[in-house]
mmCIF file of C-alpha atoms and ligand atoms in Angstrom:
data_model
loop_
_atom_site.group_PDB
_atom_site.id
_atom_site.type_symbol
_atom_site.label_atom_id
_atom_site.label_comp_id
_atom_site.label_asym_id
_atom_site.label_seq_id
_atom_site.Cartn_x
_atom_site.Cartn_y
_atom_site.Cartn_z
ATOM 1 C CA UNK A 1 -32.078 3.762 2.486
ATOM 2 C CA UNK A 2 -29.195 2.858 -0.321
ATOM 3 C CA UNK A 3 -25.329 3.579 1.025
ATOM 4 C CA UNK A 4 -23.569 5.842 -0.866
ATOM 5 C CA UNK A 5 -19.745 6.655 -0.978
ATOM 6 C CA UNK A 6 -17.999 9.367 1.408
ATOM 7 C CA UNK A 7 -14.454 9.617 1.432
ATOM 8 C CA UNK A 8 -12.843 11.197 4.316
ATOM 9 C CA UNK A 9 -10.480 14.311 2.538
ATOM 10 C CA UNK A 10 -8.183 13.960 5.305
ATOM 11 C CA UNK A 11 -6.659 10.306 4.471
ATOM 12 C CA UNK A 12 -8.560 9.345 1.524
ATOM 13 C CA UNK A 13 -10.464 6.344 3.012
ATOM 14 C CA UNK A 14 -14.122 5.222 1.511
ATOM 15 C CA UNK A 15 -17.117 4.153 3.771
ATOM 16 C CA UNK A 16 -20.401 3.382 2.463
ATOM 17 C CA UNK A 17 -22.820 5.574 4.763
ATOM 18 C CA UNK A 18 -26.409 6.104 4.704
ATOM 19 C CA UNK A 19 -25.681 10.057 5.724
ATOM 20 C CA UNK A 20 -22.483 11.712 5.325
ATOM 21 C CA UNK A 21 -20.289 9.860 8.227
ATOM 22 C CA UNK A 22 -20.158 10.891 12.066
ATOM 23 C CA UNK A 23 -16.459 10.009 11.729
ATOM 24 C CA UNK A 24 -13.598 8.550 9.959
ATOM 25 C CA UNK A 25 -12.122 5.469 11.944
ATOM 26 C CA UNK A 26 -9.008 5.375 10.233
ATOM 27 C CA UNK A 27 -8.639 9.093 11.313
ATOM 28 C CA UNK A 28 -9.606 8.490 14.310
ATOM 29 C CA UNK A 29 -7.249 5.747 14.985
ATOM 30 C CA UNK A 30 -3.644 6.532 17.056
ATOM 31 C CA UNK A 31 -2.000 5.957 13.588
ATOM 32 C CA UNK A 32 -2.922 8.704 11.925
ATOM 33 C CA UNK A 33 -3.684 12.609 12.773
ATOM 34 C CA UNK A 34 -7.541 13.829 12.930
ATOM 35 C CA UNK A 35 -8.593 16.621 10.942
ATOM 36 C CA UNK A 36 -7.325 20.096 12.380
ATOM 37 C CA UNK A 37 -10.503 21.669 10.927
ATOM 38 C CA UNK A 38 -13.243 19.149 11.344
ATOM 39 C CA UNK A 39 -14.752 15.921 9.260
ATOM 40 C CA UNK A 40 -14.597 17.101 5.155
ATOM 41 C CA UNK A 41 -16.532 14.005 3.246
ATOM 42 C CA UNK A 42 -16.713 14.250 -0.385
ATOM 43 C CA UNK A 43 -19.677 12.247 -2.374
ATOM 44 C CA UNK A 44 -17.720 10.434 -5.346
ATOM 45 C CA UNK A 45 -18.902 13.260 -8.205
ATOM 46 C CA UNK A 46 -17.040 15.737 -4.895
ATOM 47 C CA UNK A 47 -14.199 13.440 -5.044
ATOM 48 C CA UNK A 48 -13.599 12.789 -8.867
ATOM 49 C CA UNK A 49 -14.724 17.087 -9.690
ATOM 50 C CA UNK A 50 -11.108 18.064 -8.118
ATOM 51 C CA UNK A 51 -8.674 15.297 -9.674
ATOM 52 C CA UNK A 52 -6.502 14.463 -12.437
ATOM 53 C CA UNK A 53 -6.039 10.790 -13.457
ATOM 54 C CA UNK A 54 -2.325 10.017 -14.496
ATOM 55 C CA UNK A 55 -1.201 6.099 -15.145
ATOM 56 C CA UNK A 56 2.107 4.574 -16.370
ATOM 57 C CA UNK A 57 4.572 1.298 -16.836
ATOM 58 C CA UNK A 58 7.066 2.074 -13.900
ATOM 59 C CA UNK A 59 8.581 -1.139 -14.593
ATOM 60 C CA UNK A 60 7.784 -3.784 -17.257
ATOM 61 C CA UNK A 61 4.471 -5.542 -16.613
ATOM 62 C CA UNK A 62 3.908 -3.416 -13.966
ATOM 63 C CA UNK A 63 1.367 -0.153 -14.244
ATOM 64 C CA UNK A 64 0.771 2.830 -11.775
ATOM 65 C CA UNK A 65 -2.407 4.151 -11.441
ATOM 66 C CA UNK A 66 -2.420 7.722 -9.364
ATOM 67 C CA UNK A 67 -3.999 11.028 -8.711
ATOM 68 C CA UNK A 68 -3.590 14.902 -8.588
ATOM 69 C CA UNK A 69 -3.715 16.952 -6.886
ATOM 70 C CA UNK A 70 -3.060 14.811 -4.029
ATOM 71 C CA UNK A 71 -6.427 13.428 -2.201
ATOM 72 C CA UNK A 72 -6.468 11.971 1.421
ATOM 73 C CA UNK A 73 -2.714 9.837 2.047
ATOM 74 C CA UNK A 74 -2.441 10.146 -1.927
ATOM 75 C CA UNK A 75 -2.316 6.226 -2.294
ATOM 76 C CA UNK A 76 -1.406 4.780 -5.564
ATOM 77 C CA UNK A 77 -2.967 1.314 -7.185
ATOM 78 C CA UNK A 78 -0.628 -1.324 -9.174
ATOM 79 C CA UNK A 79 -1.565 -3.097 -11.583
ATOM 80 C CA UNK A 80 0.701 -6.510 -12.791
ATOM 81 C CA UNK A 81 -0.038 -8.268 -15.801
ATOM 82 C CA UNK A 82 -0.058 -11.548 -15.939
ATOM 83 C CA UNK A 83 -0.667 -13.976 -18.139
ATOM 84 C CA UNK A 84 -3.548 -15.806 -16.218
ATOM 85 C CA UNK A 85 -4.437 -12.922 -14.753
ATOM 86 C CA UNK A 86 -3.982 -9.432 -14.071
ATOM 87 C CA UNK A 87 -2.978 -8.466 -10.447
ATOM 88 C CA UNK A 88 -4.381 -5.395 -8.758
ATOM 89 C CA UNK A 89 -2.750 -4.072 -5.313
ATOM 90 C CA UNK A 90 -3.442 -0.975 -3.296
ATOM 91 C CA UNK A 91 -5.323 1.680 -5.355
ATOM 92 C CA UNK A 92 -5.862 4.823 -6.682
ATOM 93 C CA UNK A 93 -7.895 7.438 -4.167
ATOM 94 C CA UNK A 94 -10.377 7.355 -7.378
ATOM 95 C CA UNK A 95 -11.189 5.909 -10.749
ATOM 96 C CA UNK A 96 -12.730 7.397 -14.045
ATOM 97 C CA UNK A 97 -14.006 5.614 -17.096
ATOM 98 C CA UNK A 98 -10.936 6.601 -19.306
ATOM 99 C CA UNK A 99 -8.638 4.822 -16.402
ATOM 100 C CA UNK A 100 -11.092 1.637 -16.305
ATOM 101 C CA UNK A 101 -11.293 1.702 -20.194
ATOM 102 C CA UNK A 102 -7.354 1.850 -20.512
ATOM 103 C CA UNK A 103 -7.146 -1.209 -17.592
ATOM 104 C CA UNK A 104 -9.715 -2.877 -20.033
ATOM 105 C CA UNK A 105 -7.093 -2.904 -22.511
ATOM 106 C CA UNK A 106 -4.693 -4.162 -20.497
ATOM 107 C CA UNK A 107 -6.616 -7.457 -19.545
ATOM 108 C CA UNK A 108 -8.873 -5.881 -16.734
ATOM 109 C CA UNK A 109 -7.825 -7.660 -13.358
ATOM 110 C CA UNK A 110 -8.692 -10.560 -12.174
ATOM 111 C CA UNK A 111 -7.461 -10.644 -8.684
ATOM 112 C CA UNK A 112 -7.285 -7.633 -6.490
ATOM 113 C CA UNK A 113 -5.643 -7.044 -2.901
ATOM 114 C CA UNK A 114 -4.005 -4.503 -0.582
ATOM 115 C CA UNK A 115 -1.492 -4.443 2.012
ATOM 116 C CA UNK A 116 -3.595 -2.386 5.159
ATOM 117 C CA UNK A 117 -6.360 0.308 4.880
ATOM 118 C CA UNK A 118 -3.768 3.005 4.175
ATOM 119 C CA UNK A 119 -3.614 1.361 0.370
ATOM 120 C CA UNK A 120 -6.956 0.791 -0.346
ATOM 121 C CA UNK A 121 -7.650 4.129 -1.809
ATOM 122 C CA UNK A 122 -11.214 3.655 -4.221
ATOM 123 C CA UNK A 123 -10.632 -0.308 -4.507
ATOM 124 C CA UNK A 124 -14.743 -0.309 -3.787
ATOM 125 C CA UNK A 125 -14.267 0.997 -7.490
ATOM 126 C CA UNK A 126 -12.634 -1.847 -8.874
ATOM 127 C CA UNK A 127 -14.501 -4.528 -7.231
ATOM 128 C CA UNK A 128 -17.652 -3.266 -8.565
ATOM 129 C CA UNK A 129 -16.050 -2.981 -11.682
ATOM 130 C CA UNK A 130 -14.318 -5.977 -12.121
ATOM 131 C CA UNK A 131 -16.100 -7.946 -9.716
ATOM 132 C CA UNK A 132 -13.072 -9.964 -9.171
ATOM 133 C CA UNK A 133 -11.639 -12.188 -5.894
ATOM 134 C CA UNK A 134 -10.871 -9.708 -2.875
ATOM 135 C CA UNK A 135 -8.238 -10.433 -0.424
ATOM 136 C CA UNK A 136 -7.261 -8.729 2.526
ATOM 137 C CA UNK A 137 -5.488 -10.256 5.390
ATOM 138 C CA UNK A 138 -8.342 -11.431 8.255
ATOM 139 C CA UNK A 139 -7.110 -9.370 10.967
ATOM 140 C CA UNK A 140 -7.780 -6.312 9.023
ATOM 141 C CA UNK A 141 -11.071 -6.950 8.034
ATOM 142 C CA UNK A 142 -12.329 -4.843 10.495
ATOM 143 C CA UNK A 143 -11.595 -1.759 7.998
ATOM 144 C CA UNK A 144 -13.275 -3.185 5.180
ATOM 145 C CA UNK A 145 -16.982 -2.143 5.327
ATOM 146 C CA UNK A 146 -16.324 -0.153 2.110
ATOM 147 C CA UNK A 147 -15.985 -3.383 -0.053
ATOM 148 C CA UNK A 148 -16.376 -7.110 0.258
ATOM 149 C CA UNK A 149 -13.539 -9.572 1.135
ATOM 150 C CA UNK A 150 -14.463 -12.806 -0.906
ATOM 151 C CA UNK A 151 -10.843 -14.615 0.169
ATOM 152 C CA UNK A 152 -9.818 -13.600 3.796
ATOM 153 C CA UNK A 153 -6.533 -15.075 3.737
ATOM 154 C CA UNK A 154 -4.089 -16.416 7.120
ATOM 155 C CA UNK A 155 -0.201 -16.033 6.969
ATOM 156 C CA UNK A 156 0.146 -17.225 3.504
ATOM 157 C CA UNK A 157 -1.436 -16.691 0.050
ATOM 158 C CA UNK A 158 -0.403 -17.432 -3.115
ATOM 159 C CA UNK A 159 -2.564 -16.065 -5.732
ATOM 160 C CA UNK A 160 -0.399 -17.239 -8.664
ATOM 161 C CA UNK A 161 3.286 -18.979 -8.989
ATOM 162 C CA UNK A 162 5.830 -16.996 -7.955
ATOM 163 C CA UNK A 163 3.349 -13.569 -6.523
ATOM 164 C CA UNK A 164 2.749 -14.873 -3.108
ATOM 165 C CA UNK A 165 0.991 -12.557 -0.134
ATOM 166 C CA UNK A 166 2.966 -12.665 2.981
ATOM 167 C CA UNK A 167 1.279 -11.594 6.147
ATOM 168 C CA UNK A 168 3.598 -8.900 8.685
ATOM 169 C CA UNK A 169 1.484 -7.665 10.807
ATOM 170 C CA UNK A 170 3.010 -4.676 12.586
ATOM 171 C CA UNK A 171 2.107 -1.311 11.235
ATOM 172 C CA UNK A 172 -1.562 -2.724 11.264
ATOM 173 C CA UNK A 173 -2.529 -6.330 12.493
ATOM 174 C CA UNK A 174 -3.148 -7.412 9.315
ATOM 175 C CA UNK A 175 -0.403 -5.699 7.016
ATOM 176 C CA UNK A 176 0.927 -8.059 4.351
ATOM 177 C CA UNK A 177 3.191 -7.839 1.447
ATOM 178 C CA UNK A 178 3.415 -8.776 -2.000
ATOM 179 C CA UNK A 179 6.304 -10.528 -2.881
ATOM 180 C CA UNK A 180 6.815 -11.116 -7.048
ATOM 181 C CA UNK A 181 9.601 -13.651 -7.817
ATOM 182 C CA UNK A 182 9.731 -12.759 -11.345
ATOM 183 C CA UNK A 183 10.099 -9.447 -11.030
ATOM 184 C CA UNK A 184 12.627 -9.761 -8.098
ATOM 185 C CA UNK A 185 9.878 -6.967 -6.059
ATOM 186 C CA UNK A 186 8.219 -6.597 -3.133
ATOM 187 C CA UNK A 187 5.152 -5.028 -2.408
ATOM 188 C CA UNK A 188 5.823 -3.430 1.139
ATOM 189 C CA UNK A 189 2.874 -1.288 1.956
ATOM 190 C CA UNK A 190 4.066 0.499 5.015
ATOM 191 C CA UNK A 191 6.680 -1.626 6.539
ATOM 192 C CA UNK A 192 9.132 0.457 5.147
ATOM 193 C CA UNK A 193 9.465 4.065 4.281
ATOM 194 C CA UNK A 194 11.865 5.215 1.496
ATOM 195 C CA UNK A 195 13.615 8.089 1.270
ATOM 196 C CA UNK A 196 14.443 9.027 -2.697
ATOM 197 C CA UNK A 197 16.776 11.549 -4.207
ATOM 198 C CA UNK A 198 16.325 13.805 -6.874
ATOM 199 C CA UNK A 199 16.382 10.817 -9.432
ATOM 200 C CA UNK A 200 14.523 8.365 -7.648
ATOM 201 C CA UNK A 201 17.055 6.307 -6.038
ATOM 202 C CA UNK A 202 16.594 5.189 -2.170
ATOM 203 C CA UNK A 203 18.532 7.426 -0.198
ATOM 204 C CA UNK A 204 17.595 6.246 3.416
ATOM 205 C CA UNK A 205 14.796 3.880 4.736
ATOM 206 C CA UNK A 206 13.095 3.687 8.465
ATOM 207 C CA UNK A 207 10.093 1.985 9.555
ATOM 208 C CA UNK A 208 6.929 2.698 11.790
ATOM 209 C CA UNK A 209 4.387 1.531 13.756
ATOM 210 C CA UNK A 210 2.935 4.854 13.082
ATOM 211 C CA UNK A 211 4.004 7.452 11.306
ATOM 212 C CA UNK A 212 2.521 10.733 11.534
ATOM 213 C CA UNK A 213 2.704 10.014 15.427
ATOM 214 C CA UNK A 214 6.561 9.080 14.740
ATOM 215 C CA UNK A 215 6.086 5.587 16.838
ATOM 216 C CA UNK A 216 8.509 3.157 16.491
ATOM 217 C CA UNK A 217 7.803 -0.986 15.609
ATOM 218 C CA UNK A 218 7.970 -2.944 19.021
ATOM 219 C CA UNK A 219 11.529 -5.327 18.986
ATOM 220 C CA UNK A 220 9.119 -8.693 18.234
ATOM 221 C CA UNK A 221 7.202 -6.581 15.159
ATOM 222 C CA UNK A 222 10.439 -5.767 13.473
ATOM 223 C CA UNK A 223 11.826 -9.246 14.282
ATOM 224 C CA UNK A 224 8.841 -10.922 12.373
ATOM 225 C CA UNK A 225 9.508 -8.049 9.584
ATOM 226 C CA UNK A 226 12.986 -9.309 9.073
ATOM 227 C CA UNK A 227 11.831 -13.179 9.464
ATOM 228 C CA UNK A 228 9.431 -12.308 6.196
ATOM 229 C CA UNK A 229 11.717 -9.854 4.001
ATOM 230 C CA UNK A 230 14.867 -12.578 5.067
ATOM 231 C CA UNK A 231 12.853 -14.915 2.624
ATOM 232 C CA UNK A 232 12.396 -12.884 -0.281
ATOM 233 C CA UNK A 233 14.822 -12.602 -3.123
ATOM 234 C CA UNK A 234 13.977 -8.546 -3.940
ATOM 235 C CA UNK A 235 16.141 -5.223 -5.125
ATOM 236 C CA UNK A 236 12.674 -3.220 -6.616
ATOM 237 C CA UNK A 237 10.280 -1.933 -3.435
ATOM 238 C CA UNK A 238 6.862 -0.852 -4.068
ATOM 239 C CA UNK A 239 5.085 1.074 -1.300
ATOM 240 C CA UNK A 240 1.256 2.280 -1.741
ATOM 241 C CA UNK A 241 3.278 6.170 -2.389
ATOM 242 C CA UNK A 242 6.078 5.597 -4.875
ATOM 243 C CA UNK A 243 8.626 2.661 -6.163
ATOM 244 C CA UNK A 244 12.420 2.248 -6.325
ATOM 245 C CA UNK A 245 14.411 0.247 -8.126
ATOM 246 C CA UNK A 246 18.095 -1.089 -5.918
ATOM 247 C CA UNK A 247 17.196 -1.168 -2.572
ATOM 248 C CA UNK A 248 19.485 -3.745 -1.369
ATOM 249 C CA UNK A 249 18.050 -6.133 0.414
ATOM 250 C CA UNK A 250 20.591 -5.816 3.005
ATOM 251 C CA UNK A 251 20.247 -2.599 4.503
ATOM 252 C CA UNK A 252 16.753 -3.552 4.497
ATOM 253 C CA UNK A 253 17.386 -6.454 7.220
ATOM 254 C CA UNK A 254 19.957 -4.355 8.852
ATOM 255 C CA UNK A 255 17.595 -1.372 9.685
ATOM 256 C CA UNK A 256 15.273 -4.521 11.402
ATOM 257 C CA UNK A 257 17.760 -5.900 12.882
ATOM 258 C CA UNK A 258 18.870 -2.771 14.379
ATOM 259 C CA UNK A 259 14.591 -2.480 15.748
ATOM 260 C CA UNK A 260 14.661 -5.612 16.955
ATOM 261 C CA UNK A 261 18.406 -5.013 19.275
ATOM 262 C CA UNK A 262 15.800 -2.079 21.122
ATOM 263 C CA UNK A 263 17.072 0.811 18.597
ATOM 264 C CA UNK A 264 13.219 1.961 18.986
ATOM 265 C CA UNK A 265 13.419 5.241 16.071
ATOM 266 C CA UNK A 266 11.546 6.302 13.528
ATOM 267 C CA UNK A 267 14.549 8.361 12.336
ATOM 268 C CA UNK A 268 15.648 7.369 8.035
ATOM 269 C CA UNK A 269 18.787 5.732 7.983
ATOM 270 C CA UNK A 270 20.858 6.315 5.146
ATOM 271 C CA UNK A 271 21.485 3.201 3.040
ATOM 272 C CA UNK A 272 25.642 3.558 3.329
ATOM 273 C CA UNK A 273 25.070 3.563 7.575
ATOM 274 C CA UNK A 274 23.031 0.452 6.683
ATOM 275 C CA UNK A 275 25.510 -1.325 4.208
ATOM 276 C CA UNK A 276 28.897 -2.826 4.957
ATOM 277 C CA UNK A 277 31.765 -0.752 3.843
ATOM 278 C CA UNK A 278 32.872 -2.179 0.165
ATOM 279 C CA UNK A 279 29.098 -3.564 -0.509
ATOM 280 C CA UNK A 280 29.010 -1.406 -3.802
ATOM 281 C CA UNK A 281 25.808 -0.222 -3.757
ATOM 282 C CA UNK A 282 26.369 2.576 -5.716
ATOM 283 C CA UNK A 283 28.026 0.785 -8.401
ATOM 284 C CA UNK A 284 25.049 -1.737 -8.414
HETATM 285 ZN ZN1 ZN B 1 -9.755 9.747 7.464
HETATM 286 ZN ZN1 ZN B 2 0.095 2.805 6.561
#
């Protein structure tokens, strides 16, 4: 009997099923909330019939690739160009051919990876598309039936100079980042949340191990956090939702230093509680 794709309309995530599912495990993991009102699984005509597909440069080099109305978590996919290579991260809950055509045009994508299951929106899509190199972190392969993993990958990865994959663990065993030197950003997934005014800027960030469930990181999961981001050389933060340009690095260590002393919250943090008086922030 061939699989077909279901995705769960509750978070968004893809299995291949002979039937429509029994279950969705990423609903059905402590991370996230079931479905008040039962399993809904759309086919992918279900799926595609209800949305809009929107796409722009956020910053330069780097595309956005989205959805309305929103669908499941309402992920987002990246897309970096690069000259021996495009770069594809997270995704979009689904793709149509006008959204392929137009990544076509941009080079297509030669390399394509997420940070933990809540990203991976319809990256089955791209992979049979673009039948390029897969990699997911090996501790969260577990969530993967939907698509193939060619390049499990340990603590380190770099797929090209400068756009390494760091592994963090913590919100899910295998959550990794994305870290792109050139472009002084990070690719964050869920290991932080951002709060953004009216006109985008970060207003307040917190982190989770789970966060409709509002459960903090453990002290030794935002230590290794900080250990990672203390590393990087960032002030642009992508998560799988939205991006914001001057997030200072600092408050960013300070809210995980602040986990790791036992301050186990959930609760956003506003960047000037998180910056040293005179840091200039604002002005930046
Ligand atoms: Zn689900
Ligand atoms: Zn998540």
């Amino acid at each position: 009997m061939p699989l077909s794709p279901f995705a769960c309309s509750n978070c968004g995530h893809w299995q291949m099923y002979f039937a429509v599912p029994p279950h969705c495990p990423i609903c059905s993991d402590v991370r996230n909330d079931l479905p008040e009102d039962g399993w809904d699984f759309r086919t992918l005509e279900g799926v595609a019939a209800g949305l809009r597909h929107h796409r722009r440069e956020v910053i330069p080099g780097v595309w956005e690739f989205w959805t309305t109305p929103r669908f499941g978590l309402d992920s987002h996919g990246w897309l970096l160009l690069e000259p021996d290579g495009n770069v594809s991260f997270e995704a979009a809950p689904c793709y149509d051919e006008d959204t392929f055509a137009a990544i076509d045009r941009l080079g297509g994508i030669a390399t394509i990876a997420a940070s933990h299951p809540h990203g991976y929106g319809a990256l089955w899509q791209l992979q049979q598309r673009y039948d390029a190199p897969l990699l997911i972190q090996k501790e969260d392969l577990q969530w993967t039936k939907a698509f193939r993993v060619t390049h499990p990958w340990d603590e380190r990865h770099e797929i090209l100079p400068g756009l390494v994959l760091h592994h963090t663990g913590g919100h899910y065993e295998g959550h990794s980042i994305l870290h792109d030197a050139r472009r002084r950003a990070v690719f964050v997934g869920d290991a932080l949340k951002l709060d953004l005014d009216r006109n985008g800027r970060v207003n307040a960030l917190s982190c989770h191990k789970a966060f409709h469930k509002q459960i903090p990181l453990s002290p030794n999961e935002a230590r290794r956090y900080r250990a990672v981001f203390e590393r990087l050389d960032f002030d642009t933060v992508f998560t799988p939702f939205e991006c914001a340009v001057g997030v200072p690095k600092a408050a960013v260590l300070e809210l995980l230093d602040r986990m790791a002393d036992g301050g186990a919250s959930t609760r956003p943090v506003p960047i000037p509680v998180l910056m040293p008086a005179g840091a200039g922030w604002l002005d930046a």
